[in-house]
Amino acid sequence: MDIDLLERTANALVSPGRGILAADESTGTMSNRLKLVGLDTSEEARRAYRANLFATAGCESAISGVILYDETIRQNADDGTPIPDYLASRDMIPGIKVDTGAKELAFHAGEKITEGLDGLRERCAEYFTLGARFAKWRAVIIIGDGIPSDACISTNAHALARYAAICQEQGLVPIIEPEVLMDGTHDGQTCFDVTARVLDETFAACANQGVHLPGALLKPNMIIAGKGCENQLSREEVAKLTVDCMTGHVPAEIPGLVFLSGGQSDEDATAHLNLMNAMDVDHPWQLSYSYGRALQAAALKTWASGTALESQASFAHRAKMNSLARSGDWLVSLES
Ligand code: 13P
């Protein structure tokens, strides 16, 4: 294990003012998103949209790394350069989604287990030669009647830890993503309690597998009431409960927390991160972003309705807003 490389990569990914662009939607998800805005869903259509996003002038000041999907890491930028080389030349670290998706968990109706461990060592080795320096694996935890079960939490924690160890062995910084979904009618306290349980199990499994935490990143959900809950938390409550939950359940050795947006509005995702970074509390990690929808939704809409440059401008704006949120310097007035 090249500890120095892992720690350098992990720290570079959470360097001040920058965060991660999650552009690793599977072929099915990306095609659906293109279709929803009335666009073609071919391989070239997926490439063209993403290549345009990555070519946004100056976005490297807000984007430290980009998570790619298997199809994308093998495609070329508009100038013919392989996309991972293109990103690296712009000072954005190429990353790769390595799980193969969340499947039904046997004997546990409504719950999921993320697959992809078989052959993972060989795939990681290939992705490293293609230029990837970090990876992502997303576990999905659903809150509902009597769930999540202990079985769901422990199997997903085990898979995350095994994934993380294999990645590190192969020189890739693992982003450990145990996502507690916003779907459901649960309140904020339930999200807090489930997230705490999930984080405890995940880090216990990581310790058991020997994962080197200074060379890993955590991609957590924020503490948010379910979308269907009548009692939504204020932005200030989300920020405070999220920092409280992380403080109690995330080891200090992890260099950074790169939050997912999870279906929050673009502005909420930015505002929550901004409030967390503006809080006067001591914590050991960088608090950053690894947003998919909250960085891309506007750019995708403009890609369908406007010019390539307008799509880049939409992306540049969201990237800039989140960059400001890294230091608590975002203001709602900057949105108009
Ligand atoms: P969202 O920010 O859209 O939740 O996507 C982040 C991600 O990569 C989920 O795995």
mmCIF file of C-alpha atoms and ligand atoms in Angstrom:
data_model
loop_
_atom_site.group_PDB
_atom_site.id
_atom_site.type_symbol
_atom_site.label_atom_id
_atom_site.label_comp_id
_atom_site.label_asym_id
_atom_site.label_seq_id
_atom_site.Cartn_x
_atom_site.Cartn_y
_atom_site.Cartn_z
ATOM 1 C CA MET A 1 0.000 0.000 0.000
ATOM 2 C CA ASP A 2 1.402 3.403 -1.036
ATOM 3 C CA ILE A 3 0.328 5.341 2.043
ATOM 4 C CA ASP A 4 1.931 8.557 0.861
ATOM 5 C CA LEU A 5 0.043 8.514 -2.470
ATOM 6 C CA LEU A 6 -3.259 7.725 -0.742
ATOM 7 C CA GLU A 7 -2.897 10.505 1.810
ATOM 8 C CA ARG A 8 -1.768 13.032 -0.809
ATOM 9 C CA THR A 9 -4.732 12.190 -3.039
ATOM 10 C CA ALA A 10 -7.249 12.277 -0.186
ATOM 11 C CA ASN A 11 -5.986 15.654 1.011
ATOM 12 C CA ALA A 12 -5.899 17.109 -2.512
ATOM 13 C CA LEU A 13 -9.523 16.091 -3.037
ATOM 14 C CA VAL A 14 -10.588 18.160 -0.020
ATOM 15 C CA SER A 15 -8.236 21.095 -0.529
ATOM 16 C CA PRO A 16 -9.755 24.470 0.448
ATOM 17 C CA GLY A 17 -12.423 25.925 -1.833
ATOM 18 C CA ARG A 18 -12.788 22.777 -3.892
ATOM 19 C CA GLY A 19 -14.928 19.658 -3.945
ATOM 20 C CA ILE A 20 -15.870 16.692 -6.080
ATOM 21 C CA LEU A 21 -18.184 16.513 -9.085
ATOM 22 C CA ALA A 22 -20.057 13.190 -9.082
ATOM 23 C CA ALA A 23 -20.574 12.442 -12.790
ATOM 24 C CA ASP A 24 -20.701 8.676 -12.365
ATOM 25 C CA GLU A 25 -24.348 8.074 -13.187
ATOM 26 C CA SER A 26 -24.743 4.575 -14.596
ATOM 27 C CA THR A 27 -25.641 4.291 -18.286
ATOM 28 C CA GLY A 28 -29.295 3.727 -17.351
ATOM 29 C CA THR A 29 -29.501 6.697 -14.974
ATOM 30 C CA MET A 30 -27.669 9.089 -17.333
ATOM 31 C CA SER A 31 -29.831 8.022 -20.259
ATOM 32 C CA ASN A 32 -32.975 8.605 -18.180
ATOM 33 C CA ARG A 33 -31.806 12.056 -17.183
ATOM 34 C CA LEU A 34 -31.088 12.971 -20.817
ATOM 35 C CA LYS A 35 -34.464 11.568 -21.881
ATOM 36 C CA LEU A 36 -36.277 13.573 -19.195
ATOM 37 C CA VAL A 37 -34.999 16.800 -20.768
ATOM 38 C CA GLY A 38 -35.909 15.558 -24.245
ATOM 39 C CA LEU A 39 -32.462 14.516 -25.473
ATOM 40 C CA ASP A 40 -30.991 11.571 -27.331
ATOM 41 C CA THR A 41 -29.689 8.769 -25.061
ATOM 42 C CA SER A 42 -26.866 7.322 -27.181
ATOM 43 C CA GLU A 43 -23.330 6.699 -25.949
ATOM 44 C CA GLU A 44 -22.208 9.751 -27.915
ATOM 45 C CA ALA A 45 -24.958 11.858 -26.310
ATOM 46 C CA ARG A 46 -23.701 10.889 -22.844
ATOM 47 C CA ARG A 47 -20.103 11.625 -23.857
ATOM 48 C CA ALA A 48 -20.907 14.982 -25.455
ATOM 49 C CA TYR A 49 -22.853 16.256 -22.437
ATOM 50 C CA ARG A 50 -20.153 15.232 -19.972
ATOM 51 C CA ALA A 51 -17.224 16.378 -22.115
ATOM 52 C CA ASN A 52 -18.846 19.804 -22.330
ATOM 53 C CA LEU A 53 -19.303 19.929 -18.559
ATOM 54 C CA PHE A 54 -15.661 19.008 -17.897
ATOM 55 C CA ALA A 55 -14.457 21.632 -20.414
ATOM 56 C CA THR A 56 -16.034 24.487 -18.419
ATOM 57 C CA ALA A 57 -13.456 27.270 -18.240
ATOM 58 C CA GLY A 58 -12.024 27.721 -14.752
ATOM 59 C CA CYS A 59 -14.088 24.989 -13.091
ATOM 60 C CA GLU A 60 -10.916 23.480 -11.648
ATOM 61 C CA SER A 61 -10.901 26.290 -9.082
ATOM 62 C CA ALA A 62 -14.010 24.684 -7.546
ATOM 63 C CA ILE A 63 -13.623 21.055 -8.633
ATOM 64 C CA SER A 64 -10.796 18.953 -7.216
ATOM 65 C CA GLY A 65 -11.877 15.637 -8.708
ATOM 66 C CA VAL A 66 -14.505 14.060 -10.929
ATOM 67 C CA ILE A 67 -16.102 10.642 -10.363
ATOM 68 C CA LEU A 68 -16.510 8.865 -13.695
ATOM 69 C CA TYR A 69 -18.475 5.829 -14.783
ATOM 70 C CA ASP A 70 -16.810 2.874 -16.534
ATOM 71 C CA GLU A 71 -18.069 4.064 -19.940
ATOM 72 C CA THR A 72 -16.784 7.610 -19.426
ATOM 73 C CA ILE A 73 -13.294 6.739 -18.216
ATOM 74 C CA ARG A 74 -12.767 5.063 -21.619
ATOM 75 C CA GLN A 75 -14.126 7.999 -23.690
ATOM 76 C CA ASN A 76 -12.347 11.033 -25.097
ATOM 77 C CA ALA A 77 -12.772 14.737 -24.479
ATOM 78 C CA ASP A 78 -13.777 16.891 -27.458
ATOM 79 C CA ASP A 79 -10.097 17.479 -28.294
ATOM 80 C CA GLY A 80 -9.504 13.714 -28.562
ATOM 81 C CA THR A 81 -7.637 13.356 -25.249
ATOM 82 C CA PRO A 82 -8.756 10.437 -23.058
ATOM 83 C CA ILE A 83 -11.093 11.955 -20.447
ATOM 84 C CA PRO A 84 -8.985 10.954 -17.397
ATOM 85 C CA ASP A 85 -5.890 12.532 -18.989
ATOM 86 C CA TYR A 86 -7.889 15.616 -19.925
ATOM 87 C CA LEU A 87 -9.127 16.027 -16.322
ATOM 88 C CA ALA A 88 -5.651 15.495 -14.868
ATOM 89 C CA SER A 89 -4.222 18.115 -17.268
ATOM 90 C CA ARG A 90 -6.773 20.558 -15.808
ATOM 91 C CA ASP A 91 -5.772 19.672 -12.217
ATOM 92 C CA MET A 92 -8.918 17.645 -11.570
ATOM 93 C CA ILE A 93 -8.260 14.146 -10.199
ATOM 94 C CA PRO A 94 -10.069 11.383 -12.093
ATOM 95 C CA GLY A 95 -12.124 8.995 -9.970
ATOM 96 C CA ILE A 96 -14.247 5.963 -10.756
ATOM 97 C CA LYS A 97 -17.431 4.351 -9.463
ATOM 98 C CA VAL A 98 -16.557 0.709 -8.813
ATOM 99 C CA ASP A 99 -19.698 -0.772 -7.293
ATOM 100 C CA THR A 100 -22.083 -2.554 -9.625
ATOM 101 C CA GLY A 101 -25.267 -1.303 -8.037
ATOM 102 C CA ALA A 102 -27.621 -1.887 -5.119
ATOM 103 C CA LYS A 103 -29.588 -5.144 -5.383
ATOM 104 C CA GLU A 104 -32.370 -6.694 -3.271
ATOM 105 C CA LEU A 105 -31.065 -8.060 0.041
ATOM 106 C CA ALA A 106 -32.199 -11.680 0.395
ATOM 107 C CA PHE A 107 -34.855 -12.260 3.098
ATOM 108 C CA HIS A 108 -35.118 -8.496 3.699
ATOM 109 C CA ALA A 109 -37.965 -7.039 1.669
ATOM 110 C CA GLY A 110 -37.405 -3.421 0.724
ATOM 111 C CA GLU A 111 -33.717 -3.390 1.636
ATOM 112 C CA LYS A 112 -30.608 -3.340 -0.551
ATOM 113 C CA ILE A 113 -27.067 -4.617 -0.626
ATOM 114 C CA THR A 114 -24.508 -3.058 -2.940
ATOM 115 C CA GLU A 115 -22.637 -5.552 -5.116
ATOM 116 C CA GLY A 116 -19.315 -5.465 -6.946
ATOM 117 C CA LEU A 117 -16.658 -7.127 -4.780
ATOM 118 C CA ASP A 118 -15.982 -10.039 -7.149
ATOM 119 C CA GLY A 119 -13.115 -9.120 -9.456
ATOM 120 C CA LEU A 120 -12.757 -5.732 -7.781
ATOM 121 C CA ARG A 121 -8.979 -6.024 -7.313
ATOM 122 C CA GLU A 122 -8.440 -6.524 -11.054
ATOM 123 C CA ARG A 123 -10.848 -3.740 -12.006
ATOM 124 C CA CYS A 124 -9.139 -1.328 -9.594
ATOM 125 C CA ALA A 125 -5.752 -2.206 -11.092
ATOM 126 C CA GLU A 126 -7.055 -1.433 -14.575
ATOM 127 C CA TYR A 127 -8.692 1.833 -13.484
ATOM 128 C CA PHE A 128 -5.385 2.904 -11.920
ATOM 129 C CA THR A 129 -3.606 2.382 -15.261
ATOM 130 C CA LEU A 130 -6.373 4.405 -16.953
ATOM 131 C CA GLY A 131 -5.545 7.292 -14.590
ATOM 132 C CA ALA A 132 -8.041 6.948 -11.733
ATOM 133 C CA ARG A 133 -6.695 7.861 -8.296
ATOM 134 C CA PHE A 134 -9.846 7.511 -6.229
ATOM 135 C CA ALA A 135 -13.013 5.440 -6.237
ATOM 136 C CA LYS A 136 -16.585 5.435 -5.016
ATOM 137 C CA TRP A 137 -18.888 2.743 -3.638
ATOM 138 C CA ARG A 138 -22.413 3.667 -2.580
ATOM 139 C CA ALA A 139 -24.402 1.690 -0.040
ATOM 140 C CA VAL A 140 -28.112 2.491 0.141
ATOM 141 C CA ILE A 141 -29.909 2.481 3.485
ATOM 142 C CA ILE A 142 -33.673 2.920 3.395
ATOM 143 C CA ILE A 143 -35.689 4.082 6.407
ATOM 144 C CA GLY A 144 -39.180 2.603 6.688
ATOM 145 C CA ASP A 145 -41.431 0.442 8.800
ATOM 146 C CA GLY A 146 -39.017 -1.655 10.892
ATOM 147 C CA ILE A 147 -36.076 -0.908 8.614
ATOM 148 C CA PRO A 148 -33.154 -0.588 8.292
ATOM 149 C CA SER A 149 -32.466 -4.010 9.785
ATOM 150 C CA ASP A 150 -29.213 -4.873 11.521
ATOM 151 C CA ALA A 151 -28.582 -7.311 8.657
ATOM 152 C CA CYS A 152 -28.806 -4.545 6.061
ATOM 153 C CA ILE A 153 -26.524 -2.223 7.998
ATOM 154 C CA SER A 154 -23.901 -4.863 8.792
ATOM 155 C CA THR A 155 -23.719 -6.415 5.299
ATOM 156 C CA ASN A 156 -23.383 -3.004 3.680
ATOM 157 C CA ALA A 157 -20.762 -1.930 6.224
ATOM 158 C CA HIS A 158 -18.792 -5.101 5.555
ATOM 159 C CA ALA A 159 -18.945 -4.568 1.786
ATOM 160 C CA LEU A 160 -17.864 -0.932 2.126
ATOM 161 C CA ALA A 161 -14.888 -1.927 4.283
ATOM 162 C CA ARG A 162 -13.787 -4.709 1.933
ATOM 163 C CA TYR A 163 -14.106 -2.339 -1.026
ATOM 164 C CA ALA A 164 -12.072 0.310 0.798
ATOM 165 C CA ALA A 165 -9.269 -2.103 1.640
ATOM 166 C CA ILE A 166 -9.022 -3.402 -1.948
ATOM 167 C CA CYS A 167 -8.964 0.131 -3.355
ATOM 168 C CA GLN A 168 -6.181 1.198 -1.009
ATOM 169 C CA GLU A 169 -4.137 -1.868 -1.857
ATOM 170 C CA GLN A 170 -4.400 -0.811 -5.519
ATOM 171 C CA GLY A 171 -3.527 2.866 -4.945
ATOM 172 C CA LEU A 172 -7.057 4.305 -5.113
ATOM 173 C CA VAL A 173 -8.493 6.487 -2.336
ATOM 174 C CA PRO A 174 -11.850 4.961 -1.413
ATOM 175 C CA ILE A 175 -14.825 7.240 -0.967
ATOM 176 C CA ILE A 176 -16.931 5.378 1.567
ATOM 177 C CA GLU A 177 -20.575 6.251 0.918
ATOM 178 C CA PRO A 178 -23.205 4.801 3.237
ATOM 179 C CA GLU A 179 -26.198 6.843 2.043
ATOM 180 C CA VAL A 180 -29.266 7.026 4.260
ATOM 181 C CA LEU A 181 -31.965 8.023 1.774
ATOM 182 C CA MET A 182 -34.243 11.052 2.117
ATOM 183 C CA ASP A 183 -37.211 9.016 0.835
ATOM 184 C CA GLY A 184 -39.896 8.374 3.445
ATOM 185 C CA THR A 185 -41.910 10.096 6.148
ATOM 186 C CA HIS A 186 -39.376 9.751 8.983
ATOM 187 C CA ASP A 187 -38.382 12.780 11.025
ATOM 188 C CA GLY A 188 -34.971 14.358 11.448
ATOM 189 C CA GLN A 189 -34.230 12.544 14.713
ATOM 190 C CA THR A 190 -34.805 9.181 13.018
ATOM 191 C CA CYS A 191 -32.396 10.152 10.253
ATOM 192 C CA PHE A 192 -29.879 11.133 12.940
ATOM 193 C CA ASP A 193 -30.267 7.828 14.830
ATOM 194 C CA VAL A 194 -30.056 5.646 11.714
ATOM 195 C CA THR A 195 -27.084 7.588 10.338
ATOM 196 C CA ALA A 196 -25.282 7.202 13.675
ATOM 197 C CA ARG A 197 -25.872 3.419 13.651
ATOM 198 C CA VAL A 198 -24.702 3.143 10.057
ATOM 199 C CA LEU A 199 -21.545 5.189 10.655
ATOM 200 C CA ASP A 200 -20.647 3.189 13.780
ATOM 201 C CA GLU A 201 -20.980 -0.136 11.915
ATOM 202 C CA THR A 202 -19.136 1.164 8.872
ATOM 203 C CA PHE A 203 -16.110 2.373 10.828
ATOM 204 C CA ALA A 204 -16.064 -0.785 12.976
ATOM 205 C CA ALA A 205 -15.930 -2.831 9.756
ATOM 206 C CA CYS A 206 -13.201 -0.549 8.356
ATOM 207 C CA ALA A 207 -11.123 -1.072 11.507
ATOM 208 C CA ASN A 208 -11.621 -4.811 11.192
ATOM 209 C CA GLN A 209 -10.416 -4.817 7.567
ATOM 210 C CA GLY A 210 -7.429 -2.577 8.336
ATOM 211 C CA VAL A 211 -8.577 0.377 6.228
ATOM 212 C CA HIS A 212 -6.130 3.284 6.510
ATOM 213 C CA LEU A 213 -8.487 6.149 7.361
ATOM 214 C CA PRO A 214 -6.078 9.052 6.575
ATOM 215 C CA GLY A 215 -6.134 7.749 2.995
ATOM 216 C CA ALA A 216 -9.926 7.527 2.707
ATOM 217 C CA LEU A 217 -12.868 9.939 2.494
ATOM 218 C CA LEU A 218 -16.397 9.613 3.858
ATOM 219 C CA LYS A 219 -19.376 10.583 1.689
ATOM 220 C CA PRO A 220 -22.239 10.963 4.162
ATOM 221 C CA ASN A 221 -25.817 12.134 3.882
ATOM 222 C CA MET A 222 -26.799 15.203 5.842
ATOM 223 C CA ILE A 223 -29.309 14.869 8.683
ATOM 224 C CA ILE A 224 -32.582 15.696 6.980
ATOM 225 C CA ALA A 225 -36.198 14.688 7.641
ATOM 226 C CA GLY A 226 -37.722 12.360 5.038
ATOM 227 C CA LYS A 227 -39.230 14.084 2.005
ATOM 228 C CA GLY A 228 -42.704 13.028 3.140
ATOM 229 C CA CYS A 229 -42.331 14.240 6.736
ATOM 230 C CA GLU A 230 -44.524 17.164 7.802
ATOM 231 C CA ASN A 231 -41.901 18.508 10.187
ATOM 232 C CA GLN A 232 -39.011 19.567 8.000
ATOM 233 C CA LEU A 233 -35.874 20.831 9.731
ATOM 234 C CA SER A 234 -34.699 24.388 9.175
ATOM 235 C CA ARG A 235 -31.403 24.887 7.340
ATOM 236 C CA GLU A 236 -29.760 25.780 10.646
ATOM 237 C CA GLU A 237 -31.076 22.584 12.266
ATOM 238 C CA VAL A 238 -29.801 20.450 9.378
ATOM 239 C CA ALA A 239 -26.344 21.990 9.692
ATOM 240 C CA LYS A 240 -26.182 21.618 13.467
ATOM 241 C CA LEU A 241 -27.556 18.058 13.626
ATOM 242 C CA THR A 242 -25.275 16.961 10.794
ATOM 243 C CA VAL A 243 -22.143 18.298 12.482
ATOM 244 C CA ASP A 244 -23.307 16.800 15.813
ATOM 245 C CA CYS A 245 -23.885 13.387 14.252
ATOM 246 C CA MET A 246 -20.535 13.389 12.439
ATOM 247 C CA THR A 247 -18.719 14.575 15.569
ATOM 248 C CA GLY A 248 -20.082 11.677 17.578
ATOM 249 C CA HIS A 249 -19.624 8.951 14.962
ATOM 250 C CA VAL A 250 -16.795 9.709 12.503
ATOM 251 C CA PRO A 251 -13.158 9.087 13.464
ATOM 252 C CA ALA A 252 -10.861 12.110 13.454
ATOM 253 C CA GLU A 253 -8.325 10.385 11.151
ATOM 254 C CA ILE A 254 -10.543 10.772 8.076
ATOM 255 C CA PRO A 255 -9.277 13.917 6.279
ATOM 256 C CA GLY A 256 -12.586 14.975 4.830
ATOM 257 C CA LEU A 257 -16.316 14.500 4.608
ATOM 258 C CA VAL A 258 -17.628 15.016 1.088
ATOM 259 C CA PHE A 259 -21.400 15.251 1.405
ATOM 260 C CA LEU A 260 -23.832 13.920 -1.189
ATOM 261 C CA SER A 261 -26.781 16.089 -2.215
ATOM 262 C CA GLY A 262 -29.262 13.217 -2.254
ATOM 263 C CA GLY A 263 -32.195 15.046 -3.847
ATOM 264 C CA GLN A 264 -31.955 18.333 -1.931
ATOM 265 C CA SER A 265 -32.586 21.470 -3.995
ATOM 266 C CA ASP A 266 -29.433 23.016 -5.433
ATOM 267 C CA GLU A 267 -29.694 25.945 -3.057
ATOM 268 C CA ASP A 268 -30.384 23.822 0.045
ATOM 269 C CA ALA A 269 -27.327 21.659 -0.668
ATOM 270 C CA THR A 270 -25.173 24.786 -0.869
ATOM 271 C CA ALA A 271 -26.803 26.538 2.098
ATOM 272 C CA HIS A 272 -26.448 23.518 4.394
ATOM 273 C CA LEU A 273 -22.760 23.107 3.569
ATOM 274 C CA ASN A 274 -22.207 26.832 3.994
ATOM 275 C CA LEU A 275 -23.831 26.861 7.448
ATOM 276 C CA MET A 276 -21.743 23.884 8.563
ATOM 277 C CA ASN A 277 -18.542 25.615 7.507
ATOM 278 C CA ALA A 278 -19.632 28.894 9.097
ATOM 279 C CA MET A 279 -20.321 27.247 12.481
ATOM 280 C CA ASP A 280 -17.951 28.077 15.276
ATOM 281 C CA VAL A 281 -17.125 24.500 16.258
ATOM 282 C CA ASP A 282 -13.874 22.620 16.173
ATOM 283 C CA HIS A 283 -13.897 19.459 14.133
ATOM 284 C CA PRO A 284 -10.989 17.571 12.606
ATOM 285 C CA TRP A 285 -12.196 17.214 8.992
ATOM 286 C CA GLN A 286 -12.616 19.312 5.886
ATOM 287 C CA LEU A 287 -16.354 19.605 5.154
ATOM 288 C CA SER A 288 -16.799 19.481 1.412
ATOM 289 C CA TYR A 289 -19.057 18.286 -1.399
ATOM 290 C CA SER A 290 -19.306 15.393 -3.781
ATOM 291 C CA TYR A 291 -22.521 16.473 -5.451
ATOM 292 C CA GLY A 292 -24.147 14.902 -8.466
ATOM 293 C CA ARG A 293 -27.568 16.425 -8.998
ATOM 294 C CA ALA A 294 -26.884 19.623 -7.014
ATOM 295 C CA LEU A 295 -23.951 20.448 -9.329
ATOM 296 C CA GLN A 296 -25.463 19.220 -12.587
ATOM 297 C CA ALA A 297 -29.242 19.692 -12.594
ATOM 298 C CA ALA A 298 -29.144 23.252 -13.938
ATOM 299 C CA ALA A 299 -26.403 22.448 -16.458
ATOM 300 C CA LEU A 300 -28.352 19.496 -17.820
ATOM 301 C CA LYS A 301 -31.478 21.593 -18.257
ATOM 302 C CA THR A 302 -29.528 24.296 -20.075
ATOM 303 C CA TRP A 303 -27.757 21.674 -22.202
ATOM 304 C CA ALA A 304 -31.213 20.718 -23.515
ATOM 305 C CA SER A 305 -32.617 24.220 -23.908
ATOM 306 C CA GLY A 306 -29.611 26.429 -24.604
ATOM 307 C CA THR A 307 -26.094 26.461 -25.986
ATOM 308 C CA ALA A 308 -23.053 24.486 -24.842
ATOM 309 C CA LEU A 309 -21.613 27.664 -23.314
ATOM 310 C CA GLU A 310 -24.829 28.359 -21.422
ATOM 311 C CA SER A 311 -24.737 24.855 -19.961
ATOM 312 C CA GLN A 312 -21.157 25.464 -18.842
ATOM 313 C CA ALA A 313 -22.221 28.786 -17.291
ATOM 314 C CA SER A 314 -24.938 27.006 -15.273
ATOM 315 C CA PHE A 315 -22.397 24.476 -14.018
ATOM 316 C CA ALA A 316 -19.789 27.157 -13.294
ATOM 317 C CA HIS A 317 -22.316 29.046 -11.183
ATOM 318 C CA ARG A 318 -23.210 26.042 -8.991
ATOM 319 C CA ALA A 319 -19.550 25.095 -8.702
ATOM 320 C CA LYS A 320 -18.693 28.630 -7.578
ATOM 321 C CA MET A 321 -21.551 28.724 -5.041
ATOM 322 C CA ASN A 322 -20.411 25.453 -3.475
ATOM 323 C CA SER A 323 -16.810 26.575 -3.518
ATOM 324 C CA LEU A 324 -17.844 29.613 -1.458
ATOM 325 C CA ALA A 325 -19.767 27.303 0.907
ATOM 326 C CA ARG A 326 -16.480 25.558 1.718
ATOM 327 C CA SER A 327 -15.478 28.615 3.729
ATOM 328 C CA GLY A 328 -18.910 29.778 4.894
ATOM 329 C CA ASP A 329 -18.761 32.689 2.432
ATOM 330 C CA TRP A 330 -21.838 31.858 0.332
ATOM 331 C CA LEU A 331 -24.704 34.356 0.443
ATOM 332 C CA VAL A 332 -28.244 33.797 -0.790
ATOM 333 C CA SER A 333 -28.011 37.115 -2.658
ATOM 334 C CA LEU A 334 -25.327 35.599 -4.916
ATOM 335 C CA GLU A 335 -27.933 33.228 -6.340
ATOM 336 C CA SER A 336 -29.832 35.826 -8.324
HETATM 337 P P1 13P B 1 -26.203 13.262 -5.517
HETATM 338 O O1 13P B 1 -25.418 14.452 -5.062
HETATM 339 O O2 13P B 1 -27.088 13.537 -6.704
HETATM 340 O O3 13P B 1 -26.912 12.570 -4.388
HETATM 341 O O4 13P B 1 -25.162 12.218 -6.100
HETATM 342 C C1 13P B 1 -24.034 11.988 -5.402
HETATM 343 C C2 13P B 1 -23.613 10.603 -5.626
HETATM 344 O O5 13P B 1 -22.602 10.357 -6.220
HETATM 345 C C3 13P B 1 -24.455 9.527 -5.090
HETATM 346 O O6 13P B 1 -23.749 8.335 -5.089
#
